[in-house]
Amino acid sequence: GTAHLEPMVQLSLGVKSALRRCSSRIRNMRRGSEMDCSASAGDLFIERLPGDDERIHTFDARMLLLGVWHPRRAVITEDHFLLAKVDDDTVLDSIELKDIEFVKEMSKVNNDLDQTKYLNAVMIATVSEGRNGGRTYYLQANSPKDCVQISSELYVHSKAAARKELSKKRFANIQHNARVIFESNYFQLTSALLILANFF
């Protein structure tokens, strides 16, 4: 007497199974997004200079603090510009390369600053919405050649980091749009109807 109910029971189980798979996909997308966010937040704070295998360029220079030039060891990595004392690997300051707005050699800047004081110096400006809050850094190289090299290295790698960040944001937008579609009632209803159609 219950034989005629068996197809309907199988249909119901099939619909539930498909909806569970959809929910699982959505949870996986959310989990991946949360992992990406956690990773990027953790990358903001670096306590010590990385090993040689992670360094793109290392150089000694001087950083302007309260009107006085202080010796610093500067390291460029794939994502950061790090500053430490010459004889200590403890990071005193850092800039995410993607947050560098522009880099200029002070000899090419038209202003009223004392050019002798800023000899062989590089100006590094950061974006106001970044972690460094729009702060401007001044770094003095040991020679005109070093000044050009520092400026060039920072320019090239900051632009590369900015392109990388833009790609991340585009991918995050795609993830978000896909998640909105998966969670919509229209998508859930369409999925259920397509599953039902398979039984007829």
Short mmCIF file of C-alpha atoms in Angstrom, two decimals:
data_model
loop_
_atom_site.label_atom_id
_atom_site.label_comp_id
_atom_site.label_asym_id
_atom_site.label_seq_id
_atom_site.Cartn_x
_atom_site.Cartn_y
_atom_site.Cartn_z
CA GLY A 1 0.00 0.00 0.00
CA THR A 2 3.01 2.27 0.38
CA ALA A 3 4.72 1.34 -2.90
CA HIS A 4 3.34 4.44 -4.63
CA LEU A 5 5.03 6.63 -2.00
CA GLU A 6 8.55 5.32 -2.71
CA PRO A 7 9.26 7.58 -5.74
CA MET A 8 8.20 10.65 -3.74
CA VAL A 9 10.43 9.65 -0.83
CA GLN A 10 13.40 9.22 -3.19
CA LEU A 11 12.61 12.58 -4.78
CA SER A 12 12.55 14.29 -1.38
CA LEU A 13 15.84 12.70 -0.40
CA GLY A 14 17.40 13.79 -3.70
CA VAL A 15 16.31 17.40 -3.20
CA LYS A 16 17.66 17.44 0.37
CA SER A 17 20.96 15.95 -0.76
CA ALA A 18 21.37 18.57 -3.50
CA LEU A 19 20.55 21.41 -1.11
CA ARG A 20 23.10 20.05 1.36
CA ARG A 21 25.74 20.10 -1.39
CA CYS A 22 24.88 23.71 -2.21
CA SER A 23 25.14 24.67 1.48
CA SER A 24 28.48 22.89 1.72
CA ARG A 25 29.84 24.89 -1.24
CA ILE A 26 28.69 28.14 0.36
CA ARG A 27 30.35 27.22 3.69
CA ASN A 28 33.60 26.39 1.89
CA MET A 29 33.54 29.74 0.10
CA ARG A 30 32.98 31.53 3.40
CA ARG A 31 35.76 29.58 5.09
CA GLY A 32 38.19 30.40 2.28
CA SER A 33 37.31 34.09 2.48
CA GLU A 34 37.84 34.14 6.26
CA MET A 35 41.23 32.41 5.87
CA ASP A 36 42.31 35.02 3.32
CA CYS A 37 41.31 37.82 5.70
CA SER A 38 43.15 36.26 8.64
CA ALA A 39 46.30 35.77 6.58
CA SER A 40 46.38 39.36 5.38
CA ALA A 41 45.79 40.68 8.90
CA GLY A 42 48.63 38.58 10.28
CA ASP A 43 51.02 39.85 7.60
CA LEU A 44 50.77 43.41 8.92
CA PHE A 45 53.07 42.89 11.92
CA ILE A 46 56.62 41.65 11.39
CA GLU A 47 58.88 41.56 14.44
CA ARG A 48 62.24 40.61 12.89
CA LEU A 49 63.97 40.94 9.54
CA PRO A 50 63.44 37.85 7.36
CA GLY A 51 66.18 35.51 6.17
CA ASP A 52 68.17 36.09 3.01
CA ASP A 53 65.89 33.80 0.98
CA GLU A 54 62.95 36.18 1.55
CA ARG A 55 64.86 39.38 0.85
CA ILE A 56 64.77 41.02 -2.56
CA HIS A 57 67.18 43.81 -1.64
CA THR A 58 69.07 44.83 1.50
CA PHE A 59 70.95 48.08 1.98
CA ASP A 60 72.23 50.40 4.70
CA ALA A 61 71.05 54.00 4.72
CA ARG A 62 69.91 56.74 7.09
CA MET A 63 66.35 57.60 8.07
CA LEU A 64 65.23 61.10 9.05
CA LEU A 65 63.63 61.21 12.52
CA LEU A 66 62.84 64.53 14.23
CA GLY A 67 65.31 66.34 12.01
CA VAL A 68 68.20 63.91 12.63
CA TRP A 69 69.50 61.18 10.31
CA HIS A 70 69.67 57.76 12.01
CA PRO A 71 71.52 54.73 10.55
CA ARG A 72 69.12 52.02 9.40
CA ARG A 73 69.20 48.66 7.67
CA ALA A 74 66.47 48.56 5.05
CA VAL A 75 65.05 45.39 3.53
CA ILE A 76 62.68 44.99 0.61
CA THR A 77 60.64 41.77 0.52
CA GLU A 78 57.84 40.74 -1.82
CA ASP A 79 55.25 42.66 0.20
CA HIS A 80 57.08 44.92 2.68
CA PHE A 81 59.71 47.58 3.15
CA LEU A 82 61.31 46.97 6.57
CA LEU A 83 63.56 49.20 8.68
CA ALA A 84 65.80 48.11 11.55
CA LYS A 85 68.96 49.21 13.31
CA VAL A 86 72.12 48.26 11.44
CA ASP A 87 73.29 45.87 14.17
CA ASP A 88 69.88 44.48 15.17
CA ASP A 89 67.27 42.46 13.24
CA THR A 90 64.36 43.83 15.29
CA VAL A 91 62.00 45.66 12.93
CA LEU A 92 61.46 49.26 14.05
CA ASP A 93 59.14 50.31 11.24
CA SER A 94 57.55 48.78 8.17
CA ILE A 95 55.58 49.81 5.11
CA GLU A 96 53.41 47.51 3.05
CA LEU A 97 54.66 48.02 -0.49
CA LYS A 98 51.10 48.26 -1.79
CA ASP A 99 50.62 51.32 0.46
CA ILE A 100 53.45 53.33 -1.10
CA GLU A 101 51.85 56.16 -3.05
CA PHE A 102 55.02 57.40 -4.74
CA VAL A 103 58.82 57.40 -4.45
CA LYS A 104 60.94 60.39 -5.50
CA GLU A 105 64.59 61.33 -5.38
CA MET A 106 64.82 64.57 -3.42
CA SER A 107 67.12 66.09 -6.05
CA LYS A 108 64.12 65.99 -8.42
CA VAL A 109 61.65 67.57 -6.01
CA ASN A 110 61.06 71.30 -6.43
CA ASN A 111 60.61 72.69 -2.93
CA ASP A 112 62.21 74.98 -0.35
CA LEU A 113 63.99 72.19 1.57
CA ASP A 114 67.71 72.43 2.13
CA GLN A 115 69.06 70.27 -0.71
CA THR A 116 72.41 69.81 1.05
CA LYS A 117 70.64 68.27 4.04
CA TYR A 118 68.67 65.96 1.74
CA LEU A 119 71.65 64.99 -0.41
CA ASN A 120 71.18 61.52 -1.94
CA ALA A 121 67.82 61.26 -0.16
CA VAL A 122 64.64 59.51 -1.27
CA MET A 123 61.13 60.56 -0.29
CA ILE A 124 58.64 57.73 0.28
CA ALA A 125 54.99 58.79 0.57
CA THR A 126 52.33 56.38 1.84
CA VAL A 127 48.60 56.38 1.17
CA SER A 128 46.41 57.98 3.85
CA GLU A 129 44.10 54.95 4.12
CA GLY A 130 46.98 52.53 4.75
CA ARG A 131 48.49 51.36 8.05
CA ASN A 132 51.10 54.15 7.93
CA GLY A 133 48.37 56.79 7.69
CA GLY A 134 49.84 58.89 4.91
CA ARG A 135 53.20 59.32 6.63
CA THR A 136 56.14 60.47 4.50
CA TYR A 137 59.54 58.84 5.02
CA TYR A 138 62.96 60.25 4.09
CA LEU A 139 65.82 57.85 3.47
CA GLN A 140 69.37 58.99 2.70
CA ALA A 141 71.60 56.72 0.64
CA ASN A 142 75.38 56.53 0.81
CA SER A 143 75.94 57.72 -2.76
CA PRO A 144 74.06 59.09 -5.78
CA LYS A 145 74.19 55.61 -7.35
CA ASP A 146 72.64 54.01 -4.26
CA CYS A 147 69.99 56.73 -4.20
CA VAL A 148 68.92 55.91 -7.76
CA GLN A 149 68.93 52.18 -7.03
CA ILE A 150 66.85 52.51 -3.85
CA SER A 151 64.34 54.74 -5.61
CA SER A 152 64.09 52.37 -8.59
CA GLU A 153 63.76 49.23 -6.45
CA LEU A 154 61.01 50.72 -4.30
CA TYR A 155 59.14 52.04 -7.32
CA VAL A 156 59.20 48.73 -9.19
CA HIS A 157 58.27 46.52 -6.24
CA SER A 158 55.60 48.87 -4.88
CA LYS A 159 53.88 48.90 -8.28
CA ALA A 160 54.05 45.10 -8.43
CA ALA A 161 52.54 44.86 -4.93
CA ALA A 162 49.76 47.29 -5.90
CA ARG A 163 48.88 45.15 -8.95
CA LYS A 164 48.87 42.04 -6.75
CA GLU A 165 46.52 43.71 -4.26
CA LEU A 166 44.19 44.80 -7.07
CA SER A 167 43.99 41.21 -8.31
CA LYS A 168 43.14 40.05 -4.77
CA LYS A 169 40.33 42.60 -4.51
CA ARG A 170 38.91 41.56 -7.88
CA PHE A 171 38.95 37.89 -6.84
CA ALA A 172 37.28 38.80 -3.52
CA ASN A 173 34.54 40.65 -5.43
CA ILE A 174 33.97 37.60 -7.63
CA GLN A 175 33.74 35.41 -4.52
CA HIS A 176 31.27 37.81 -2.93
CA ASN A 177 29.05 38.00 -6.02
CA ALA A 178 29.06 34.21 -6.36
CA ARG A 179 28.15 33.83 -2.68
CA VAL A 180 25.24 36.24 -3.08
CA ILE A 181 23.95 34.21 -6.03
CA PHE A 182 24.34 30.86 -4.21
CA GLU A 183 22.47 32.19 -1.17
CA SER A 184 19.62 33.78 -3.12
CA ASN A 185 16.14 32.27 -2.98
CA TYR A 186 16.03 32.34 -6.78
CA PHE A 187 19.13 30.15 -7.05
CA GLN A 188 17.85 27.73 -4.40
CA LEU A 189 14.47 27.46 -6.13
CA THR A 190 16.05 27.02 -9.57
CA SER A 191 18.34 24.31 -8.23
CA ALA A 192 15.42 22.48 -6.65
CA LEU A 193 13.39 22.68 -9.89
CA LEU A 194 16.32 21.36 -11.95
CA ILE A 195 16.66 18.45 -9.54
CA LEU A 196 12.95 17.75 -9.77
CA ALA A 197 13.16 17.81 -13.57
CA ASN A 198 15.65 14.94 -13.47
CA PHE A 199 12.96 12.64 -12.09
CA PHE A 200 10.55 13.20 -14.97
#
